[in-house]
Amino acid sequence: MQGFDCQNVLSRRARSFKLSPIQQLSLLAQRCNAINLAEGFPDFPAPLHIKEAAVAAITADFNQYRHVQGVCEKVASAFEMAHGVKVDPATEVTLCCGQSEALAAAILAVVEANDEVVILEPAYDTYEACTILAGGKPVFVSLDPPFWSLDLKKLDAAIGPKTKAVIINSPHNPTGKVFSKVELADITNLCCKHGCLAITDEVYEHITFDDVKHVSLASFPGMKERTIVTSSLSKTFGVTGWRIGWAIAPSALTSAIQIIHTKLTDSAPAPFQEAALTALQSCPDFYKSLKQEYQFRRDYIEYVMEAINTLGIAFVPGCAFFNKSGAEENLKFHVSTDLAKKGLQMPRNLKGSNDASENLVSNPYKHRYIRVAFCKDISTLQAAKLALRRQCK
Amino acid sequence: MASSTEGAPQTVASDGKSNGVAVETPPTLQVSKRLEKFQTSIFTQTTGLAIKYQALNLGQGFPDFDGPDFIKEAAIEAIKTVGKNQYARGYGIPDLNRAIAARFKKDSGLDVDPETEVTVTTGCTEALSATMLGLLNPGDEVILFAPFFDVYEQLLAMVGATIKFVTLRPPDFSVPEKELREAFSSKTRAILVNTPHNPTGKVFSRKELELIASLCIKNNALAFTDEVYSKLIFRGEHISIATLDGMYERTVTMNSMAKTFSLTGWKVGWAIAPPQLSWGLRIAHSNLTFSTSTPLQWGAVAALQAPDAYYVDLAQNYKRRKDYLVENLSSIGFKVYEPHGTYFVMADHTPFGFDDDTAFVGHLIKNVGVAAIPPSGFYENASDGKHLVRFAFCKDDETLRKAVERMKIHLKPTSLKSTNDSAN
């Protein structure tokens, strides 16, 4: 009997991909009994009122295919309140299975074969992967350490006639950077000048520190009509496993995103759509204490990371969960393997091109950084501190 | 993408306010060509009309009754447990992968490795989209049986595949061997088989599956199967083509909780495939949705441990509804093609004197107060389906009874009348 020829079984799109190392590290952490500061999800409970809403939805039989338009309405009004941009919930919001799917649907909706998509590095790995899935070509522009600043000339040079979109993740994973108004204004100028779209990932929108405010690129003049904003419940409400997210975009793009979404997954989980209504009604105090809680953890982890930071440079992130610390390059392997064993993760996807040597020249810093998540219970962070001190003395 | 826009580029001052220059015209919003074939789904349209005219909805295929309590309780328990509201492992929580493998072994006799051969997805829909994105290239030829669930055609168009249609025809919608052989060639990359079959209610027989298998093997093609109705069988048995000789290594077998457990909104599905095929669909899946809802996966673990009695009851309850609807549709005047599985039945509406299915369904909704689906959109050639209509019987007894009553009163066969009514 003819054996199955599995040589070329993967699609061309899929061939270049590796599975994300984040989850590999979590498995390694589990095996070594390490403290997991790698994956970006909380180890403390989700807010009670939201969980109760989900339980109530399941009990009340909200369990068949549903589209809860009320969530679109709340997303639209929250966006208007935060950024002063009017959004029509009937035509400009798509509910998706997490921000992950919102982004995938957005990219599949607008990126054509051979279109270029500009991605700022270091970047969450799905931006590149979704671009390739859509047949597009990722073009990388590096943010410059230690403050992860954006070199406008580099960005301007990277955007060209083939550029369909620029992806802007702010607040930024993995660096914790919050793009300033000046930077966003500059990006606005470039997008308008080049006539390209912007796709934003704003999942950490409510987690900023030190009175730094998150501003959406879509709020800049000329941007609403060319921007797809993506976000979700996951980080704000500590429910990364619920898979409720959304895309906000002008109506022509929204109807495209909506159509793609219905082909990819059909709909977001019904009971959690219901619970989203409750979540998105949370009072201002909720968001205030969210920031405070994370800021406390941020300050704590800074203190912890100083212990292993031999260069003495500790960049204070403006926001989000992550903390990139500088570490001696020649300690790279020692640090990375060992810290991996302690559940600390190396930055992923800092590659900007297929040429590894070019990479090292243009991005000599990439191996010197690790990303640490501090969306963890204080007891977890305390245990990490003790483990690190033992290791690094 | 057009890069030039009319007017001078606007400069934005650093405080985000316009410096007074007029805002340029918005960009040409160019959406991808992959959307060309898409329109609002017929299901959405029909449900919209049903609501507008307060018709009883025997159109869209979801139950108006809910899933079992023990499953809901398991999901609720998970929501209340720290950790179980966070990201699940991308390809599924280990307990669910194991439960899926165990259930598949029970149903098919095949041993599969839960770690490398089972992938949990956001419903069977995402199993399909991930499979296609992960394993199909633009220009690949894929064979699709018509009538087909419309999402298949749209997904295949989305990935740029070339579709070869093979049409199943009444009265028994059997696989036309000659047509199938002609559709296959060395260029065939895959065939998509939905069994039990929506919308016809057909259950592919062993002989038909063996024919398909022999052609897959001969042409080195893959098989993608959608088996979501596998537990809703009234006649014959459900066979997974993966169990036939030479097929497991080239098949992606897909299923979900939705229809079996009446929880269509939970979106927990899965794909079972050998490691190399699983790899491809996992890659796509991890970039489409990253992971599937964690608490609802825990619900699925409980669901898949349901005793045999649950499945027996399920099939019996659906059979009872099927018998009721088929009998009554016949007495009302439809020519009914009795389904062997699923919760759909196709019927010929010609006796009622309408030109096509859209016109008939329009009349049915507005003047009779019952919604059903016009299936011509599920065919390569709409004319193949224009005499037919699809009813769903995943509805509680009262809904079915009322629908039958309305049709008995308001729907009369006519051999002569040609209506001026046109459905919108």
Coordinates of N, CA, C and O in Angstrom, one line a residue, chain B residues 225-310:
Chain B
T225 N -12.7 15.9 7.5 CA -14.1 15.5 7.8 C -14.6 16.4 8.9 O -14.0 16.7 9.9
D226 N -15.9 16.8 8.7 CA -16.7 17.5 9.7 C -17.7 16.5 10.2 O -18.6 16.2 9.4
E227 N -17.6 16.1 11.4 CA -18.4 15.0 12.0 C -19.3 15.5 13.2 O -19.6 14.8 14.1
V228 N -19.6 16.8 13.2 CA -20.3 17.4 14.3 C -21.6 16.8 14.6 O -22.1 16.9 15.8
Y229 N -22.3 16.1 13.6 CA -23.6 15.5 13.9 C -23.4 14.0 14.2 O -24.4 13.2 14.1
S230 N -22.2 13.6 14.5 CA -21.9 12.1 14.5 C -22.8 11.4 15.5 O -22.9 10.2 15.4
K231 N -23.3 12.1 16.5 CA -24.1 11.4 17.5 C -25.6 11.5 17.2 O -26.5 10.9 17.9
L232 N -26.0 12.2 16.1 CA -27.4 12.3 15.7 C -27.6 11.4 14.5 O -27.7 11.9 13.4
I233 N -27.8 10.1 14.8 CA -28.0 9.1 13.7 C -29.3 8.4 14.0 O -29.5 8.0 15.1
F234 N -30.1 8.3 12.9 CA -31.3 7.6 13.0 C -31.3 6.3 12.3 O -32.0 5.3 12.6
R235 N -30.5 6.2 11.2 CA -30.4 5.0 10.5 C -29.0 4.8 10.0 O -28.3 5.7 9.7
G236 N -28.6 3.5 10.1 CA -27.2 3.2 9.7 C -26.3 3.6 10.9 O -26.7 3.8 12.0
E237 N -25.0 3.7 10.6 CA -24.0 4.0 11.6 C -23.1 5.1 11.1 O -22.9 5.3 9.9
H238 N -22.6 5.8 12.1 CA -21.6 6.9 11.7 C -20.2 6.2 11.6 O -19.8 5.5 12.4
I239 N -19.6 6.5 10.4 CA -18.2 5.9 10.2 C -17.3 7.1 10.0 O -17.6 8.0 9.1
S240 N -16.2 7.1 10.7 CA -15.1 8.1 10.4 C -14.2 7.5 9.4 O -13.7 6.4 9.5
I241 N -14.0 8.3 8.3 CA -13.2 7.8 7.2 C -11.8 7.5 7.7 O -11.1 6.7 7.1
A242 N -11.4 8.1 8.8 CA -10.0 7.9 9.3 C -9.8 6.4 9.7 O -8.7 6.0 9.9
T243 N -11.0 5.7 10.0 CA -10.8 4.3 10.4 C -10.6 3.4 9.2 O -10.2 2.2 9.4
L244 N -10.7 3.8 8.0 CA -10.5 3.0 6.9 C -9.0 2.8 6.6 O -8.2 3.7 6.8
D245 N -8.7 1.7 6.0 CA -7.3 1.4 5.7 C -6.6 2.5 4.9 O -7.1 2.9 3.9
G246 N -5.5 2.9 5.4 CA -4.7 3.9 4.6 C -5.2 5.3 4.8 O -4.6 6.2 4.2
M247 N -6.2 5.5 5.6 CA -6.8 6.9 5.7 C -6.3 7.7 6.9 O -6.3 8.9 6.9
Y248 N -6.1 7.0 8.1 CA -5.8 7.8 9.3 C -4.6 8.8 9.0 O -4.7 10.0 9.4
E249 N -3.6 8.3 8.3 CA -2.4 9.2 8.1 C -2.7 10.4 7.2 O -1.8 11.3 7.2
R250 N -3.8 10.4 6.6 CA -4.1 11.5 5.7 C -5.4 12.3 6.0 O -5.9 13.0 5.2
T251 N -5.9 12.0 7.2 CA -7.2 12.6 7.5 C -7.2 13.5 8.7 O -6.5 13.3 9.7
V252 N -7.9 14.6 8.6 CA -8.2 15.5 9.8 C -9.7 15.3 10.1 O -10.6 15.6 9.3
T253 N -9.9 14.7 11.3 CA -11.3 14.4 11.8 C -11.7 15.5 12.7 O -11.1 15.7 13.8
M254 N -12.8 16.2 12.4 CA -13.2 17.3 13.2 C -14.6 17.2 13.9 O -15.4 16.5 13.3
N255 N -14.7 17.7 15.0 CA -16.0 17.6 15.8 C -16.1 18.7 16.8 O -15.2 19.5 16.9
S256 N -17.2 18.7 17.5 CA -17.3 19.7 18.6 C -18.4 19.3 19.6 O -19.1 18.3 19.4
M257 N -18.5 20.1 20.6 CA -19.5 19.9 21.6 C -20.9 20.3 21.2 O -21.9 19.9 21.7
A258 N -20.9 21.3 20.2 CA -22.1 22.1 20.0 C -23.4 21.3 19.8 O -24.4 21.5 20.5
K259 N -23.4 20.4 18.8 CA -24.6 19.7 18.5 C -24.9 18.5 19.4 O -26.0 18.3 19.8
T260 N -23.8 17.8 19.8 CA -24.0 16.7 20.7 C -24.5 17.1 22.0 O -25.3 16.4 22.6
F261 N -24.1 18.2 22.5 CA -24.5 18.6 23.9 C -25.3 19.9 23.9 O -25.5 20.4 25.0
S262 N -25.8 20.3 22.8 CA -26.8 21.4 22.7 C -26.2 22.7 23.4 O -26.8 23.3 24.2
L263 N -24.9 23.0 23.1 CA -24.3 24.1 23.6 C -23.5 24.8 22.5 O -22.3 25.0 22.5
T264 N -24.3 25.2 21.5 CA -23.7 25.8 20.3 C -22.9 27.0 20.5 O -22.0 27.4 19.7
G265 N -23.2 27.7 21.6 CA -22.5 29.0 21.8 C -21.2 28.9 22.6 O -20.5 29.9 22.9
W266 N -20.8 27.7 23.0 CA -19.6 27.5 23.8 C -18.3 27.5 23.0 O -17.3 27.9 23.4
K267 N -18.5 27.0 21.7 CA -17.3 27.1 20.8 C -16.1 26.3 21.3 O -15.0 26.8 21.5
V268 N -16.4 25.0 21.6 CA -15.3 24.1 22.0 C -15.3 23.0 21.0 O -16.3 22.2 20.9
G269 N -14.3 22.9 20.1 CA -14.3 21.9 19.1 C -12.9 21.3 19.1 O -12.0 21.6 19.9
W270 N -12.7 20.3 18.1 CA -11.4 19.7 18.1 C -11.1 19.1 16.7 O -12.0 18.8 16.0
A271 N -9.8 18.9 16.5 CA -9.3 18.2 15.3 C -8.4 17.1 15.7 O -7.5 17.3 16.5
I272 N -8.7 15.9 15.2 CA -7.8 14.7 15.4 C -7.1 14.4 14.1 O -7.8 14.2 13.1
A273 N -5.8 14.3 14.2 CA -5.1 14.1 12.9 C -3.7 13.6 13.3 O -3.2 13.8 14.4
P274 N -3.0 12.9 12.4 CA -1.6 12.4 12.7 C -0.7 13.6 13.0 O -1.1 14.8 12.6
P275 N 0.4 13.4 13.7 CA 1.2 14.5 14.1 C 1.6 15.5 13.0 O 1.5 16.7 13.3
Q276 N 1.9 15.1 11.9 CA 2.4 16.1 10.9 C 1.2 17.0 10.4 O 1.4 18.2 10.2
L277 N 0.0 16.4 10.3 CA -1.1 17.3 9.9 C -1.5 18.1 11.1 O -1.9 19.3 11.0
S278 N -1.5 17.6 12.3 CA -1.8 18.3 13.5 C -0.9 19.6 13.7 O -1.4 20.6 14.1
W279 N 0.4 19.3 13.4 CA 1.3 20.4 13.5 C 0.9 21.6 12.6 O 0.9 22.8 13.1
G280 N 0.5 21.3 11.4 CA 0.1 22.4 10.5 C -1.1 23.2 11.0 O -1.1 24.4 11.1
L281 N -2.1 22.4 11.5 CA -3.3 23.2 11.9 C -3.1 23.8 13.3 O -3.7 24.9 13.5
R282 N -2.2 23.3 14.1 CA -1.8 23.9 15.4 C -1.1 25.3 15.1 O -1.4 26.2 15.9
I283 N -0.3 25.3 14.2 CA 0.4 26.6 13.8 C -0.6 27.6 13.5 O -0.6 28.8 14.0
A284 N -1.5 27.3 12.6 CA -2.6 28.3 12.2 C -3.4 28.6 13.4 O -3.6 29.8 13.7
H285 N -3.8 27.6 14.2 CA -4.7 27.8 15.3 C -4.0 28.8 16.3 O -4.7 29.7 16.9
S286 N -2.7 28.6 16.6 CA -2.1 29.4 17.6 C -2.0 30.8 17.2 O -1.9 31.7 18.1
N287 N -2.1 31.1 15.9 CA -2.1 32.5 15.5 C -3.5 33.1 15.2 O -3.6 34.3 15.0
L288 N -4.5 32.2 15.2 CA -5.8 32.7 14.9 C -6.5 33.1 16.2 O -7.1 34.1 16.4
T289 N -6.4 32.1 17.2 CA -7.1 32.4 18.5 C -6.2 32.1 19.7 O -6.7 32.4 20.8
F290 N -5.1 31.6 19.5 CA -4.1 31.3 20.5 C -4.6 30.1 21.4 O -3.9 29.1 21.6
S291 N -5.7 30.2 22.0 CA -6.3 29.1 22.8 C -7.8 29.2 22.9 O -8.4 30.3 22.5
T292 N -8.4 28.2 23.4 CA -9.8 28.1 23.5 C -10.3 28.3 24.9 O -9.5 28.0 25.9
S293 N -11.5 28.9 25.1 CA -12.0 29.2 26.4 C -11.8 28.2 27.5 O -12.3 27.0 27.3
T294 N -11.1 28.5 28.5 CA -10.6 27.5 29.5 C -11.8 26.9 30.3 O -11.9 25.7 30.4
P295 N -12.6 27.8 30.9 CA -13.7 27.1 31.8 C -14.6 26.2 30.9 O -15.1 25.2 31.4
L296 N -14.8 26.6 29.7 CA -15.7 25.9 28.8 C -15.1 24.6 28.4 O -15.7 23.5 28.2
Q297 N -13.7 24.5 28.3 CA -13.0 23.3 28.1 C -13.2 22.3 29.2 O -13.4 21.1 29.0
W298 N -13.2 22.9 30.4 CA -13.5 22.0 31.6 C -14.9 21.5 31.5 O -15.2 20.3 31.9
G299 N -15.8 22.3 31.0 CA -17.2 21.8 30.8 C -17.2 20.6 29.8 O -17.8 19.6 30.0
A300 N -16.4 20.8 28.8 CA -16.3 19.7 27.8 C -15.7 18.4 28.3 O -16.1 17.3 27.9
V301 N -14.8 18.5 29.3 CA -14.2 17.3 29.9 C -15.3 16.5 30.5 O -15.5 15.3 30.3
A302 N -16.2 17.2 31.3 CA -17.3 16.5 31.9 C -18.3 16.0 30.8 O -18.7 14.8 30.9
A303 N -18.5 16.8 29.8 CA -19.4 16.3 28.8 C -19.0 15.0 28.1 O -19.8 14.1 27.9
L304 N -17.7 14.9 27.8 CA -17.2 13.7 27.1 C -17.2 12.5 28.0 O -16.9 11.4 27.5
Q305 N -17.5 12.7 29.2 CA -17.5 11.5 30.1 C -19.0 11.1 30.3 O -19.3 10.3 31.1
A306 N -19.9 11.7 29.5 CA -21.3 11.3 29.6 C -21.5 9.8 29.4 O -20.8 9.3 28.5
P307 N -22.3 9.2 30.1 CA -22.5 7.7 29.9 C -23.2 7.5 28.6 O -23.9 8.4 28.0
D308 N -23.2 6.2 28.1 CA -23.8 5.8 26.9 C -25.3 6.2 26.8 O -25.8 6.6 25.8
A309 N -25.9 6.1 28.0 CA -27.4 6.5 28.1 C -27.7 7.9 27.5 O -28.7 8.1 26.9
Y310 N -26.7 8.8 27.8 CA -26.9 10.2 27.3 C -27.1 10.2 25.8 O -28.0 10.8 25.2

